[in-house]
PDB file of C-alpha atoms in Angstrom:
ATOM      1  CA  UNK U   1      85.201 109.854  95.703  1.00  0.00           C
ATOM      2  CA  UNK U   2      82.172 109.740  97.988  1.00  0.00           C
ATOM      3  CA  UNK U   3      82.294 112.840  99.977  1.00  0.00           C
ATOM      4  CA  UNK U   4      81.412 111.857 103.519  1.00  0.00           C
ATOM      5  CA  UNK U   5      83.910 113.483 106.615  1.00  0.00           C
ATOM      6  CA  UNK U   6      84.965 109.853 107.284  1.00  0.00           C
ATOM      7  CA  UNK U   7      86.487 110.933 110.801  1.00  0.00           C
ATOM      8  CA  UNK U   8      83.237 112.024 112.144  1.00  0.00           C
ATOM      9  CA  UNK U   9      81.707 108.320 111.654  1.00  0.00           C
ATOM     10  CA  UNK U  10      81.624 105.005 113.130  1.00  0.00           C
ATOM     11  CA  UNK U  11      82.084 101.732 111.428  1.00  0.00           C
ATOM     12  CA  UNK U  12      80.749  98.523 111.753  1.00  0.00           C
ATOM     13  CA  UNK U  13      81.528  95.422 109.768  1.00  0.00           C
ATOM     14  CA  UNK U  14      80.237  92.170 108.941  1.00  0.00           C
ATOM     15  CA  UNK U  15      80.850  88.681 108.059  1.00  0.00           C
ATOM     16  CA  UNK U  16      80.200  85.171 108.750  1.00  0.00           C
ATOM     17  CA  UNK U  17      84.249  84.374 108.822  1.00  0.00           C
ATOM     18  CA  UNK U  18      85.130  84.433 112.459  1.00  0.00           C
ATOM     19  CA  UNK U  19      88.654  84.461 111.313  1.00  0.00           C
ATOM     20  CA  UNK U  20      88.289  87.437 109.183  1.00  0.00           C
ATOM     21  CA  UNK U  21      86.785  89.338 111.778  1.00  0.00           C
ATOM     22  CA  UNK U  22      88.977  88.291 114.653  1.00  0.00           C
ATOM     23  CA  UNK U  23      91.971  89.563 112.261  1.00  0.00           C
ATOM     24  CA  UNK U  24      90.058  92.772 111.592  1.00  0.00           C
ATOM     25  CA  UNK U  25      89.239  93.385 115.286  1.00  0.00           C
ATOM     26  CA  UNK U  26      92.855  92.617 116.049  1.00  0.00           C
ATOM     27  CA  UNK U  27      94.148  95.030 113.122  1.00  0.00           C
ATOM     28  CA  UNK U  28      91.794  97.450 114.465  1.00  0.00           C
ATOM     29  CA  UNK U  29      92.976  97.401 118.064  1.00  0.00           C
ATOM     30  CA  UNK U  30      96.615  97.889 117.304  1.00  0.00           C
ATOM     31  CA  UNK U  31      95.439 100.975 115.506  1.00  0.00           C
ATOM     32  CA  UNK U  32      93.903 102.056 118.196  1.00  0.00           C
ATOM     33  CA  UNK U  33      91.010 102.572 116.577  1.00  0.00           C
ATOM     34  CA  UNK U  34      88.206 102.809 118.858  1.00  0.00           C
ATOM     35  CA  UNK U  35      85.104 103.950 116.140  1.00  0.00           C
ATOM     36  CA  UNK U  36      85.241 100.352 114.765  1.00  0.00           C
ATOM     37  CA  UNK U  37      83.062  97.406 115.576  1.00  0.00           C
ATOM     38  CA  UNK U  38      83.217  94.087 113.697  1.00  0.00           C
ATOM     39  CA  UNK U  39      81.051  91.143 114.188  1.00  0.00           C
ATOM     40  CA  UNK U  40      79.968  87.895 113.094  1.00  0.00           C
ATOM     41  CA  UNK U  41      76.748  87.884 112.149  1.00  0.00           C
ATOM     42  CA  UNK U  42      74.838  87.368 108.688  1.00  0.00           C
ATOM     43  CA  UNK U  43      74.776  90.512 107.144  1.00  0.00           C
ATOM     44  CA  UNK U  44      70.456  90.396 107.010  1.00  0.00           C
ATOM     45  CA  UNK U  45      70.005  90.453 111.205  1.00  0.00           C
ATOM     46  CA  UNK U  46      73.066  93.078 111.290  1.00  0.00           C
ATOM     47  CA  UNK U  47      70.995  95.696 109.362  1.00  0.00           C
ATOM     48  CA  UNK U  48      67.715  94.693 110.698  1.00  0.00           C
ATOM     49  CA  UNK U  49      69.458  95.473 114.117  1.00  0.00           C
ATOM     50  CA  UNK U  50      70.738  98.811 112.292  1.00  0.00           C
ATOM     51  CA  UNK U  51      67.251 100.390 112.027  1.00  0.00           C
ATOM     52  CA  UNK U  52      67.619 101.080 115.730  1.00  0.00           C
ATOM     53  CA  UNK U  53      70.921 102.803 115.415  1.00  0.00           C
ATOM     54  CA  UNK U  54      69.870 107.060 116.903  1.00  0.00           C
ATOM     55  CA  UNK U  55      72.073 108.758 114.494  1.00  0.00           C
ATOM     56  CA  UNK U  56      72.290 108.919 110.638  1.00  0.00           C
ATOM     57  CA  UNK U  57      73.179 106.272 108.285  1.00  0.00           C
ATOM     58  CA  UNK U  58      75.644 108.053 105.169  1.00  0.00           C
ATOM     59  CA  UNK U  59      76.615 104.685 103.649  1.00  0.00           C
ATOM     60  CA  UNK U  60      76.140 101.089 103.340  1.00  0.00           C
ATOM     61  CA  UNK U  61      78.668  99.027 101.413  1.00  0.00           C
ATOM     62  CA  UNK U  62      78.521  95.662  99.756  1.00  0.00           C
ATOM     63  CA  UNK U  63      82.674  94.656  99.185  1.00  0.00           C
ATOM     64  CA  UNK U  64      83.464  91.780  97.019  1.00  0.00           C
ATOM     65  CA  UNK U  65      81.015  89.707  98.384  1.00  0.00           C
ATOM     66  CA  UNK U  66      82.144  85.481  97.395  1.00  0.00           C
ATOM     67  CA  UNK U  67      80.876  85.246  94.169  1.00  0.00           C
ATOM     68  CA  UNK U  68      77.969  82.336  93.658  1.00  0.00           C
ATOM     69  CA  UNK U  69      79.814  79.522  91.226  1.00  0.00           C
ATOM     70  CA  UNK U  70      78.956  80.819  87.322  1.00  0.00           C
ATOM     71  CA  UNK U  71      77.449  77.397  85.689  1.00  0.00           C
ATOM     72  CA  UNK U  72      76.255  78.074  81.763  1.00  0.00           C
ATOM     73  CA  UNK U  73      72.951  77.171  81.578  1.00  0.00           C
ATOM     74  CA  UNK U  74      71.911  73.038  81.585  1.00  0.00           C
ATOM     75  CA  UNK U  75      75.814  73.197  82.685  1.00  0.00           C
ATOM     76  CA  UNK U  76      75.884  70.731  85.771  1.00  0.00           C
ATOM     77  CA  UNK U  77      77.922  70.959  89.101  1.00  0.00           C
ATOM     78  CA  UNK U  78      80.109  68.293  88.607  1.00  0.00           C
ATOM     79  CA  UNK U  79      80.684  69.158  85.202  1.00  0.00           C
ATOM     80  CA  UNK U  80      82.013  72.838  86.405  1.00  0.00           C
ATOM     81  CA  UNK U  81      83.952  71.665  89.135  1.00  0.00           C
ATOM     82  CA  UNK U  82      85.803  68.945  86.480  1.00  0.00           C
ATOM     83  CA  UNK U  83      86.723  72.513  84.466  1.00  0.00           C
ATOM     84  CA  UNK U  84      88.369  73.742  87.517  1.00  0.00           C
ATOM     85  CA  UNK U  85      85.738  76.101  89.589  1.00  0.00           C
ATOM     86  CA  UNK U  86      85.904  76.495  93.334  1.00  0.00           C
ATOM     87  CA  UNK U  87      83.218  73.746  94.822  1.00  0.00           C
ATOM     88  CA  UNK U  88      82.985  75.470  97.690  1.00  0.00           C
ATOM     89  CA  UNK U  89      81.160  78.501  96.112  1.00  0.00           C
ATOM     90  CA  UNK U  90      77.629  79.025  96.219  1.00  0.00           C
ATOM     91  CA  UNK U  91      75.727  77.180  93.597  1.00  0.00           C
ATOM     92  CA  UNK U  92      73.991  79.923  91.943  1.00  0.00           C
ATOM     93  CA  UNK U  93      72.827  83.615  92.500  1.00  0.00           C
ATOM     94  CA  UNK U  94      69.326  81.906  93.804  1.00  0.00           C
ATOM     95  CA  UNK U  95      70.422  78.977  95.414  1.00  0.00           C
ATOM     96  CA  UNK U  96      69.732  81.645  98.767  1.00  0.00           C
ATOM     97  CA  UNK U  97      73.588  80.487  99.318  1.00  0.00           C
ATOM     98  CA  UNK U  98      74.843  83.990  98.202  1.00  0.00           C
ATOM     99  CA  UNK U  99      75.129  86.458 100.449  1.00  0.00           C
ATOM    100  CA  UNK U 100      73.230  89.267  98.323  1.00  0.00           C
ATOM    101  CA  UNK U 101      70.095  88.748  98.371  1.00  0.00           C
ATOM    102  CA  UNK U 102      66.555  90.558  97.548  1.00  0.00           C
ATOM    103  CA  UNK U 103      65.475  90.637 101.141  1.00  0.00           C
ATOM    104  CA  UNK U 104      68.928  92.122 102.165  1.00  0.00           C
ATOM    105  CA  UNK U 105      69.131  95.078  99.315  1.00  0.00           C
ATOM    106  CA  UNK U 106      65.476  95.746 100.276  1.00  0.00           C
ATOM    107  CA  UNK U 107      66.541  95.995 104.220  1.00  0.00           C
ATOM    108  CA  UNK U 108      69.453  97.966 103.332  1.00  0.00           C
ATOM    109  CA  UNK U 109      66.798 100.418 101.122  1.00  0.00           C
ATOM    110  CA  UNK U 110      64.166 100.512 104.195  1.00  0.00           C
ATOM    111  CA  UNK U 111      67.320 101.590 106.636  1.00  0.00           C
ATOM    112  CA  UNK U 112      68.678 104.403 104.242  1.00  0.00           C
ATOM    113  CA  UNK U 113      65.002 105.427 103.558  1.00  0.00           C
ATOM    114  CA  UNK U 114      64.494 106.393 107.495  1.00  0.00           C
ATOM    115  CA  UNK U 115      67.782 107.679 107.450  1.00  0.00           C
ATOM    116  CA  UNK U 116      69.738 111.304 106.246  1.00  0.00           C
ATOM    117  CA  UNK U 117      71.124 110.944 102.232  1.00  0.00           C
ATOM    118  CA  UNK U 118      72.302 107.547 102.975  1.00  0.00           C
ATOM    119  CA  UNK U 119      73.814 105.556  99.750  1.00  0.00           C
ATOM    120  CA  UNK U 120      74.795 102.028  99.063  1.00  0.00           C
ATOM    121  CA  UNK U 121      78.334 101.363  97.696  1.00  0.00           C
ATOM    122  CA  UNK U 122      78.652  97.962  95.430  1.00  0.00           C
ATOM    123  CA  UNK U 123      81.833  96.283  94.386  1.00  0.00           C
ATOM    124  CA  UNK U 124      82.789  93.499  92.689  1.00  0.00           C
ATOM    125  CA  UNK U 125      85.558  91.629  90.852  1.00  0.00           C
ATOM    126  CA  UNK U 126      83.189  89.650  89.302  1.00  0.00           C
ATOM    127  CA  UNK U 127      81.561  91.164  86.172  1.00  0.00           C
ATOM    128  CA  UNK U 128      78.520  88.683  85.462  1.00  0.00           C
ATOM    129  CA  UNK U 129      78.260  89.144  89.789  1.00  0.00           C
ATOM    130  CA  UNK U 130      77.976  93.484  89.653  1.00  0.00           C
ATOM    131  CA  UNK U 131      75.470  93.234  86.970  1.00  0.00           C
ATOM    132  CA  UNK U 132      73.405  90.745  89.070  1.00  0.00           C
ATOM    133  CA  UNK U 133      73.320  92.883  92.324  1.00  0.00           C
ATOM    134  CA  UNK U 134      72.686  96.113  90.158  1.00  0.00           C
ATOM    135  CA  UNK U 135      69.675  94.447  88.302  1.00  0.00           C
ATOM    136  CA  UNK U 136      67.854  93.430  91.859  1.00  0.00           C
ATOM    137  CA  UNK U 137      68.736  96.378  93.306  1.00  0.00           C
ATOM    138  CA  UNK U 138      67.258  98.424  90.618  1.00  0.00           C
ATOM    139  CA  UNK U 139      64.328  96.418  89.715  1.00  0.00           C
ATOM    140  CA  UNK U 140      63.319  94.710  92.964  1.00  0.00           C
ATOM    141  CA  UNK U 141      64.430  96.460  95.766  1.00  0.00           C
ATOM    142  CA  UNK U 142      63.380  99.926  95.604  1.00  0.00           C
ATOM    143  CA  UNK U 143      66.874 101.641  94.593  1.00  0.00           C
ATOM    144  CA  UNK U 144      68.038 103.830  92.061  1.00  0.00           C
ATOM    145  CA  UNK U 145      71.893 103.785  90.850  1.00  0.00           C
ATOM    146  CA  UNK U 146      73.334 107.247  90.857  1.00  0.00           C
ATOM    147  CA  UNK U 147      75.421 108.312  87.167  1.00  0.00           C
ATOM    148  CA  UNK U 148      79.003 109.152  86.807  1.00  0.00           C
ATOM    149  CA  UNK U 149      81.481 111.324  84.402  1.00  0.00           C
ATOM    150  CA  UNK U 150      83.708 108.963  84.598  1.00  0.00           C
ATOM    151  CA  UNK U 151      81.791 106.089  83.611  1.00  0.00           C
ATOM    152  CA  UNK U 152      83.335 102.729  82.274  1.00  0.00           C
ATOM    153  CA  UNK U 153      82.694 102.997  78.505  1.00  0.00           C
ATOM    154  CA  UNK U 154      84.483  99.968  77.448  1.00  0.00           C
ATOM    155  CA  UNK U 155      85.230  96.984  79.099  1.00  0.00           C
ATOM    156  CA  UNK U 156      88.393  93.751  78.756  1.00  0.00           C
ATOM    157  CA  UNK U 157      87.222  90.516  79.372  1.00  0.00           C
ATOM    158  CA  UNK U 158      90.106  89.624  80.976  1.00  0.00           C
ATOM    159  CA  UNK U 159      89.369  86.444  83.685  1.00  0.00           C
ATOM    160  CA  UNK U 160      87.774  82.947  82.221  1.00  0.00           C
ATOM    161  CA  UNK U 161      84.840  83.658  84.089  1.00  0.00           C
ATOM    162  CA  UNK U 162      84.314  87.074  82.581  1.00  0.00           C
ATOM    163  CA  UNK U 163      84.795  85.648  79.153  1.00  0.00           C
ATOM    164  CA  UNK U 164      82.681  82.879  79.835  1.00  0.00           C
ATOM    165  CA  UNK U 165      79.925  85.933  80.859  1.00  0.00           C
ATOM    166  CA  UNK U 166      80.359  87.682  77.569  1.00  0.00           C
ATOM    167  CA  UNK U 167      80.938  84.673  75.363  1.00  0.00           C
ATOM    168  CA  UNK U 168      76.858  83.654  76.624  1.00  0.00           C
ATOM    169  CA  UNK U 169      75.904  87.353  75.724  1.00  0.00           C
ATOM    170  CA  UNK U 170      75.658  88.591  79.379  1.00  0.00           C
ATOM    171  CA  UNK U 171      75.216  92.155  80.039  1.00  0.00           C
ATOM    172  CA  UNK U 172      78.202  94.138  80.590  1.00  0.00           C
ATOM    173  CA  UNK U 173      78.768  96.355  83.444  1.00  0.00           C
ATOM    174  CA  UNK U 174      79.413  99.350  81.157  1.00  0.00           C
ATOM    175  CA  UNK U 175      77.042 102.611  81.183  1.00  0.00           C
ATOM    176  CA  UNK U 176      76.539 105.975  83.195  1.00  0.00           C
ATOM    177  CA  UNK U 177      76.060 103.867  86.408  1.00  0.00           C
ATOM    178  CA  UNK U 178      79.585 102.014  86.987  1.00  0.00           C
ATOM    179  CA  UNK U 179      82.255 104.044  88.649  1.00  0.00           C
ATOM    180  CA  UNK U 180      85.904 104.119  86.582  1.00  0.00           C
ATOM    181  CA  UNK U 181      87.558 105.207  89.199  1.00  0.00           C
ATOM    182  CA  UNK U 182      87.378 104.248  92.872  1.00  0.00           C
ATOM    183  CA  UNK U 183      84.793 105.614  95.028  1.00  0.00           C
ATOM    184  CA  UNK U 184      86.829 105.209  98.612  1.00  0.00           C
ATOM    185  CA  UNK U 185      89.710 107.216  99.756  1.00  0.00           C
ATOM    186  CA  UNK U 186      93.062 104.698  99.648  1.00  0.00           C
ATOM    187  CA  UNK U 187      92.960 104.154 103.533  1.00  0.00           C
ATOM    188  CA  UNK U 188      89.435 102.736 103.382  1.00  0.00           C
ATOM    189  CA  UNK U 189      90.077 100.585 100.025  1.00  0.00           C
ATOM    190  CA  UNK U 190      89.755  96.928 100.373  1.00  0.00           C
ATOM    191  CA  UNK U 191      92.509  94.212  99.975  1.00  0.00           C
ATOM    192  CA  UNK U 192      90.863  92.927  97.371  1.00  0.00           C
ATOM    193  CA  UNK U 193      90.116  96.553  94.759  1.00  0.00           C
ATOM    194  CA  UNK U 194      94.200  97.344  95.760  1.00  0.00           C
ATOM    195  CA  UNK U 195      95.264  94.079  94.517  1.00  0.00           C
ATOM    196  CA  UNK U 196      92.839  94.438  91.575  1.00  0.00           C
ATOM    197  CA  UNK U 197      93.925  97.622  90.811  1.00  0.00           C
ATOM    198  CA  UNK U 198      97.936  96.590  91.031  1.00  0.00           C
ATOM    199  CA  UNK U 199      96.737  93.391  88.455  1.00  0.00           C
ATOM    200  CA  UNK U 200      95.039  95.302  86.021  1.00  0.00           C
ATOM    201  CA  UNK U 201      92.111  93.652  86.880  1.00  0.00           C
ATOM    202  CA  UNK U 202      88.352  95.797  86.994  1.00  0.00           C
ATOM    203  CA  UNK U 203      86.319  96.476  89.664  1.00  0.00           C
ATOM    204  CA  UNK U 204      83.068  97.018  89.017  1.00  0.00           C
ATOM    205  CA  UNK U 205      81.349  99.559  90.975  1.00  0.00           C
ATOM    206  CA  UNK U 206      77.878 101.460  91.121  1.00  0.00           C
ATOM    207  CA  UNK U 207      76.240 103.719  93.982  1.00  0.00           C
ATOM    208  CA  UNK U 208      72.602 103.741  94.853  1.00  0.00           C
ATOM    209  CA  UNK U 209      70.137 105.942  96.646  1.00  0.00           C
ATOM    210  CA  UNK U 210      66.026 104.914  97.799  1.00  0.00           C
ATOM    211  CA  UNK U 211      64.039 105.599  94.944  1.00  0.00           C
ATOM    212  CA  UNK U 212      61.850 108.176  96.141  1.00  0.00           C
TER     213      UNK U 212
END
């Protein structure tokens, strides 16, 4: 797990559902937990806003974000909508329609640069989806992906769209630098990487530092 003394921080969350938040906000105040702040806001003027914040920065995490709709290539959108995909995906990963883009991962970088040892935290049900946001990260946004013991050395296909990914000879999320084991302590897990987890479904997941 990522060692950080969770009680000693705040948290702030963001998303463009005003649903989602107004559940978390709601979930949040019955808790009575008062070091939590959601809002709705796209996630690039939320960290922009961030480089203000006085104290340190330990971690910023990208969870599950909606993956961008996988089309083969010369594959057409009505054509992968007829097979069954969600239409109301993004496009494509640079359609500017998903949420992770290389202006975001290079804000987040810039932030954890002026900050104290402060990491980025990926996850993602979505093999072809991980790989994506490692590659920019890695290769276009200034960050370097930190290695694990327990690494994933082996890897089931085991949704259509992750057989569809390997099938076109997409590169696996397998190596030093995706996490077989989850990086969050079970309070702070997701809906989403329980459920996966109870399915026996992966989650792919890699941590990243500024490249000095």
């Amino acid at each position: 797990e990522i060692q950080i003394d969770w009680n000693e921080c705040n948290f702030i969350g963001v998303d463009l559902s005003r649903l989602g938040i107004r559940f978390a906000r709601g979930v949040s105040k019955r808790w009575e937990l008062d070091n939590l702040k959601f809002v709705v806001d796209p996630a690039e003027e939320c960290i922009e806003r961030l480089s203000s914040y006085p104290g340190p920065i330990k971690l910023a995490m990208i969870q599950f974000p909606t993956p961008y709709r996988y089309t083969e290539e010369r594959e057409d959108v009505e054509a992968s909508v007829a097979q069954g995909y969600n239409a109301q995906l993004p496009e494509d990963s640079e359609s500017g329609c998903f949420m992770v883009t290389e202006k975001l991962l290079r804000l987040i970088q810039e932030v954890l640069s002026r900050k104290e040892d402060g990491k980025l935290l990926v996850q993602s049900n979505c093999e072809d989806v991980a790989v994506r946001m490692k590659n920019i990260a890695e290769t276009r946004a200034g960050f370097q992906s930190l290695e694990f013991t327990n690494s994933v050395t082996s890897l089931d296909a085991v949704t259509q769209r992750a057989q569809r990914w390997v099938a076109n000879g997409g590169d696996r999320a397998i190596g030093k630098s995706f996490s077989s084991l989850p990086l969050l302590p079970m309070v702070g897990r997701t809906e989403t990487e329980v459920a996966c987890s109870l399915d026996g479904k992966p989650v792919h997941r890699c941590l990243f530092v500024p490249r000095d």
